[in-house]
CSV table of C-alpha atoms in Angstrom, one decimal:
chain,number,residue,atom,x,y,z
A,84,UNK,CA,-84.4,68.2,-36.7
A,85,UNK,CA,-81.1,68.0,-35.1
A,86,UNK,CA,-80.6,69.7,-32.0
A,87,UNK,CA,-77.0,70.5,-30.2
A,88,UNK,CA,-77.2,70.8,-26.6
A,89,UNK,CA,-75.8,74.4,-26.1
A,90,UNK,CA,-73.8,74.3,-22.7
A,91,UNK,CA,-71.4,76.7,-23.1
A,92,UNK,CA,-69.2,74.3,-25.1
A,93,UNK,CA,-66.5,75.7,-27.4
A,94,UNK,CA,-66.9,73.6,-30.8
A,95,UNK,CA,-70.7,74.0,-31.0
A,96,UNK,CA,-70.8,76.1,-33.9
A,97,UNK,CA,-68.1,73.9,-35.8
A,98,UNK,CA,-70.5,70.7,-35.5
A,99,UNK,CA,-73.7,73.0,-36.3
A,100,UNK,CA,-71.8,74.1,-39.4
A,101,UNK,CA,-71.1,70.5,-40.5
A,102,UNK,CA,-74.2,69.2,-40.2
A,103,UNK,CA,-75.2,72.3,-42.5
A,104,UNK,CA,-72.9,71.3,-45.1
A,105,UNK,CA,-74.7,67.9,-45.3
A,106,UNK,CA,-78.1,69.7,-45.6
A,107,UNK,CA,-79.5,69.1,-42.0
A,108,UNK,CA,-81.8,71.4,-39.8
A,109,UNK,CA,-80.2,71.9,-36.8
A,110,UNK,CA,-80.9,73.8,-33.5
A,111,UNK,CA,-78.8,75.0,-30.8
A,112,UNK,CA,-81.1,74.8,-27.5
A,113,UNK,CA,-81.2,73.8,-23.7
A,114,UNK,CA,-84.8,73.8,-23.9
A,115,UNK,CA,-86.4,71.0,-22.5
A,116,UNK,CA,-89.6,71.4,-24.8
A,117,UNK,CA,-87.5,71.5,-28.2
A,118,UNK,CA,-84.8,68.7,-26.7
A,119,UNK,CA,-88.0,66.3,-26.3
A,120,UNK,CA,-89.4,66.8,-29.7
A,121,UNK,CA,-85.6,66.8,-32.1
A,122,UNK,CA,-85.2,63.8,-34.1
A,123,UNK,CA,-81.7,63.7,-32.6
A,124,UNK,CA,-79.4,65.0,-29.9
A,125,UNK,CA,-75.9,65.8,-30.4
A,126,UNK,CA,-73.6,66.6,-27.1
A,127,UNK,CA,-70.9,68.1,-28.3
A,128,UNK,CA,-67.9,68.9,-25.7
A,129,UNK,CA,-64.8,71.0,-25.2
A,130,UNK,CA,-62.4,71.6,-21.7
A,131,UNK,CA,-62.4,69.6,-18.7
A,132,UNK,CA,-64.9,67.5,-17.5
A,133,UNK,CA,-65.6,68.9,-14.3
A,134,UNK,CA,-66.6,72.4,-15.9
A,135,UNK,CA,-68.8,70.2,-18.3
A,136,UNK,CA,-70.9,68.5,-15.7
A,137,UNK,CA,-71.5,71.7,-14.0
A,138,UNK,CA,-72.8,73.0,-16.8
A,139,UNK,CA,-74.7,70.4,-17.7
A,140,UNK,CA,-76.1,70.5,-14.1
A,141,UNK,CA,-77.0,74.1,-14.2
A,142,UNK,CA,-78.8,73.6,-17.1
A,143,UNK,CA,-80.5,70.7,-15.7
A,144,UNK,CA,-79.3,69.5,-19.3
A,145,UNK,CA,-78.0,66.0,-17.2
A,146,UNK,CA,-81.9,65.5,-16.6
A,147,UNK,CA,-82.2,66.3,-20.3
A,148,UNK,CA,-80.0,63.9,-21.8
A,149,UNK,CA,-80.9,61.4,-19.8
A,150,UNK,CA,-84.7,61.8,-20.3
A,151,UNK,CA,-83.8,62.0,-24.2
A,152,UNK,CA,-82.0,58.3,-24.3
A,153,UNK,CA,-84.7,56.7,-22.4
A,154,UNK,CA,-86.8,57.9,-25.3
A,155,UNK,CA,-84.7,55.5,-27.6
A,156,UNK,CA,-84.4,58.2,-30.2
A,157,UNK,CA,-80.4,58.5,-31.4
A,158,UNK,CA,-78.1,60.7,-29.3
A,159,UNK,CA,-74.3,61.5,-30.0
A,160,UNK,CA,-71.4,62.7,-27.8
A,161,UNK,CA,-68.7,64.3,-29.7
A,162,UNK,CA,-65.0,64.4,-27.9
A,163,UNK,CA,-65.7,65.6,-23.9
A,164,UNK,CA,-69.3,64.4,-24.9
A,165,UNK,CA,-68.1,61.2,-24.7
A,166,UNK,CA,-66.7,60.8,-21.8
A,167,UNK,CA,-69.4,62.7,-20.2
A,168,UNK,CA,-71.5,60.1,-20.8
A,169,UNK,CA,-68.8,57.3,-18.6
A,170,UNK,CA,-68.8,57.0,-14.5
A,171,UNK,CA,-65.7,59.8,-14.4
A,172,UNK,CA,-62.3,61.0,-14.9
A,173,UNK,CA,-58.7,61.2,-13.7
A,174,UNK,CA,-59.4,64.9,-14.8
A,175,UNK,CA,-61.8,65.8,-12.1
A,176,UNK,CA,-61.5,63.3,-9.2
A,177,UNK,CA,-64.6,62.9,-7.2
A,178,UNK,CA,-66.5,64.2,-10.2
A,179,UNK,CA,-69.4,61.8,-11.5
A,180,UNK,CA,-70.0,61.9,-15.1
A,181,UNK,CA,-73.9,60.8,-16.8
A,182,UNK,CA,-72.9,57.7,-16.3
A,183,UNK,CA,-75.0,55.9,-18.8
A,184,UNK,CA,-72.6,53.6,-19.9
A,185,UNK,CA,-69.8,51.7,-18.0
A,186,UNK,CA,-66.0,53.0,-18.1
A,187,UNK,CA,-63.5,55.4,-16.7
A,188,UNK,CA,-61.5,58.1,-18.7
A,189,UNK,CA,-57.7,57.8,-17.9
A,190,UNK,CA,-54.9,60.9,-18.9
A,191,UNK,CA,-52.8,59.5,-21.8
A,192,UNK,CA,-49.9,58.1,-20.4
A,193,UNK,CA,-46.4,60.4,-21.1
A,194,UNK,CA,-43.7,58.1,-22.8
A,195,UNK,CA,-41.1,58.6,-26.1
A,196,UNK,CA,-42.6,60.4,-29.0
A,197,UNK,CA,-46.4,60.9,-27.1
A,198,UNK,CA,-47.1,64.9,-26.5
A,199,UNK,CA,-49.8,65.5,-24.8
A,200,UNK,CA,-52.7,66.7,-25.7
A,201,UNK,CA,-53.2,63.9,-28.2
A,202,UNK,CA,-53.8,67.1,-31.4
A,203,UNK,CA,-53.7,65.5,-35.0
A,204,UNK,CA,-54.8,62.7,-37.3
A,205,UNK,CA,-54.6,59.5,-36.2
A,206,UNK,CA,-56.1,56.2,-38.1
A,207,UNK,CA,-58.9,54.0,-36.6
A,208,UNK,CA,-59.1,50.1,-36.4
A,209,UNK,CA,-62.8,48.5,-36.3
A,210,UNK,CA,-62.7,45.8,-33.7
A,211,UNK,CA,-66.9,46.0,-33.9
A,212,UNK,CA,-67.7,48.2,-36.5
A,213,UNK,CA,-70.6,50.5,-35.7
A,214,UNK,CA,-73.5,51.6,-37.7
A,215,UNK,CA,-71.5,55.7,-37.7
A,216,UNK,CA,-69.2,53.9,-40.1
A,217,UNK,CA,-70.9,52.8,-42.8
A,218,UNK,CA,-69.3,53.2,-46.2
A,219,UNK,CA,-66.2,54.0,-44.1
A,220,UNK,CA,-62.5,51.7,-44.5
A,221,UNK,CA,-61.1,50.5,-41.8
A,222,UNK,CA,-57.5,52.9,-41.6
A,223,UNK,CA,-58.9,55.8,-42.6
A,224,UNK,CA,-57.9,59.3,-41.0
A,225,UNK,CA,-59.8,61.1,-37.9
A,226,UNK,CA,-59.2,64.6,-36.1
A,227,UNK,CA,-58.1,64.3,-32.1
A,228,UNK,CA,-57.9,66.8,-29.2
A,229,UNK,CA,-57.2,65.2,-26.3
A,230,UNK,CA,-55.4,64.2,-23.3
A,231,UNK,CA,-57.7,61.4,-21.5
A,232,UNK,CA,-59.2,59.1,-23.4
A,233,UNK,CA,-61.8,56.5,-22.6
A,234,UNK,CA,-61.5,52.8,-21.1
A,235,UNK,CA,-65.2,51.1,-21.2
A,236,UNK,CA,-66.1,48.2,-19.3
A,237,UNK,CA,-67.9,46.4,-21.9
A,238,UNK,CA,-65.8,45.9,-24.9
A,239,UNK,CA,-68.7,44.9,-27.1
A,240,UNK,CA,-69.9,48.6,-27.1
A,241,UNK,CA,-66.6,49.6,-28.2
A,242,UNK,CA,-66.4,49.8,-32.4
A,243,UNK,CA,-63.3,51.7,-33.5
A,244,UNK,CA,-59.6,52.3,-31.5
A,245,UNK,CA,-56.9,54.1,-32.1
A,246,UNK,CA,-52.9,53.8,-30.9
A,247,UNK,CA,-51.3,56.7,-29.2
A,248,UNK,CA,-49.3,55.8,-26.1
A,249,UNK,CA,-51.8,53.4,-25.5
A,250,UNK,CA,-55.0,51.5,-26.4
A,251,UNK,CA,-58.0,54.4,-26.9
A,252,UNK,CA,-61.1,53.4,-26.9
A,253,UNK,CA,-62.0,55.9,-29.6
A,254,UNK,CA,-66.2,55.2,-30.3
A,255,UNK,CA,-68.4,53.7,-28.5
A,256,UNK,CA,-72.1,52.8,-29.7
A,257,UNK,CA,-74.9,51.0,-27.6
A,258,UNK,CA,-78.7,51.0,-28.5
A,259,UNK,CA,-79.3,54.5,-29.3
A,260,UNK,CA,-76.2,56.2,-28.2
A,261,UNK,CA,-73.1,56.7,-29.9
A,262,UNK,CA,-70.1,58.8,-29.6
A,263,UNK,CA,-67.1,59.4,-30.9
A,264,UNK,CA,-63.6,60.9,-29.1
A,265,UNK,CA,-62.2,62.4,-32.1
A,266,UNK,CA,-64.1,65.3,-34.1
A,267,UNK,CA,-66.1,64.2,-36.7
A,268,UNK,CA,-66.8,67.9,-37.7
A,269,UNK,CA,-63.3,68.4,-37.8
A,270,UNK,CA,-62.5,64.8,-39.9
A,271,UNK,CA,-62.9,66.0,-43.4
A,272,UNK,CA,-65.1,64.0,-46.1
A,273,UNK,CA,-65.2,60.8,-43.2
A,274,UNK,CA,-66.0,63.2,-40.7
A,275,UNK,CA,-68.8,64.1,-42.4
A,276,UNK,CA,-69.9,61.1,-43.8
A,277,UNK,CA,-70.1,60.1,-39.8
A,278,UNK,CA,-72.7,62.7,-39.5
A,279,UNK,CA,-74.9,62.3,-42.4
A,280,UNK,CA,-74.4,58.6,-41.3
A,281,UNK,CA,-75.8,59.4,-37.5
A,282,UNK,CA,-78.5,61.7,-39.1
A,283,UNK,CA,-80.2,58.9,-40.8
A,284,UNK,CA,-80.4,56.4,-38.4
């Protein structure tokens, strides 16, 4: 069983619907009993990041996630979920993300061409490819909506960029945690192949 931290986040009922589609029992929860026990944890994540961690806080979900990792059992951010999961943001100075991995989340950078919010497809490169893309060609097509996007410390975690103004960091995957800044739920047939690749690892 999958469960989807529910946080007030505005695309939980898009993932829940896509990992449907692939067949997959899912729950939408902030219970700490039914958190411990799913198979999986997905974080999915809409808005800014301050109004995310205090959520999350007020929830105690923070405790949650971080509880649910050490149990080495596969976790997935999803957009904002992933840059929950870094040290913070020029979004929300002086806020302090999860912090369970190493990096800082930086506003796309204006220039010729580059609207921001990032909103569209954009094609991925593999400098490390991750287990998430499996079956998946380098090039191929992803959804974005965003306007920071994530710089990690460790560039071995890091296994597929993209180019929009800039360098972007676009997933990340160490041990049990991956995540992704784009929206797999939104990425059509490699969107989903994503998921039904993170639901049976």
């Amino acid at each position: 069983m999958i469960a989807i931290l529910d946080y007030d986040a505005g695309n939980i009922k898009s993932v829940e619907k896509a990992f449907g589609i692939l067949g997959e029992e899912t729950i939408l929860t902030r219970d700490f009993s039914v958190i411990e026990k799913a198979d999986r944890l997905v974080l999915p994540g809409v808005g800014s990041f301050a109004d995310a961690m205090e959520h999350l806080k007020k929830y105690e979900l923070d405790k949650a996630i971080k509880d649910y990792v050490q149990s080495g059992k596969p976790f997935i951010g999803i957009c904002l979920g992933l840059q929950l999961l870094f040290e913070s943001s020029e979004e929300s100075p002086g806020v302090e993300g999860l912090h369970l991995l190493d990096g800082v989340v930086k506003r796309i950078p204006d220039g010729p061409g580059i609207k921001v919010p990032h909103i569209g497809w954009n094609s991925l490169d593999f400098p490390n490819k991750g287990k998430l893309f499996e079956g998946i060609d380098e090039g191929s097509f992803v959804y974005f909506v965003h306007s920071y996007y994530l710089e990690a410390a460790d560039l071995s975690i890091v296994k597929a960029t993209t180019e929009y103004g800039c360098h972007i960091h676009a997933s990340v995957e160490k041990d049990n945690i991956f995540a992704c800044q784009f929206h797999p739920e939104k990425s059509s047939t490699v969107g989903l192949q994503i998921l039904k690749n993170f639901a049976r690892l």
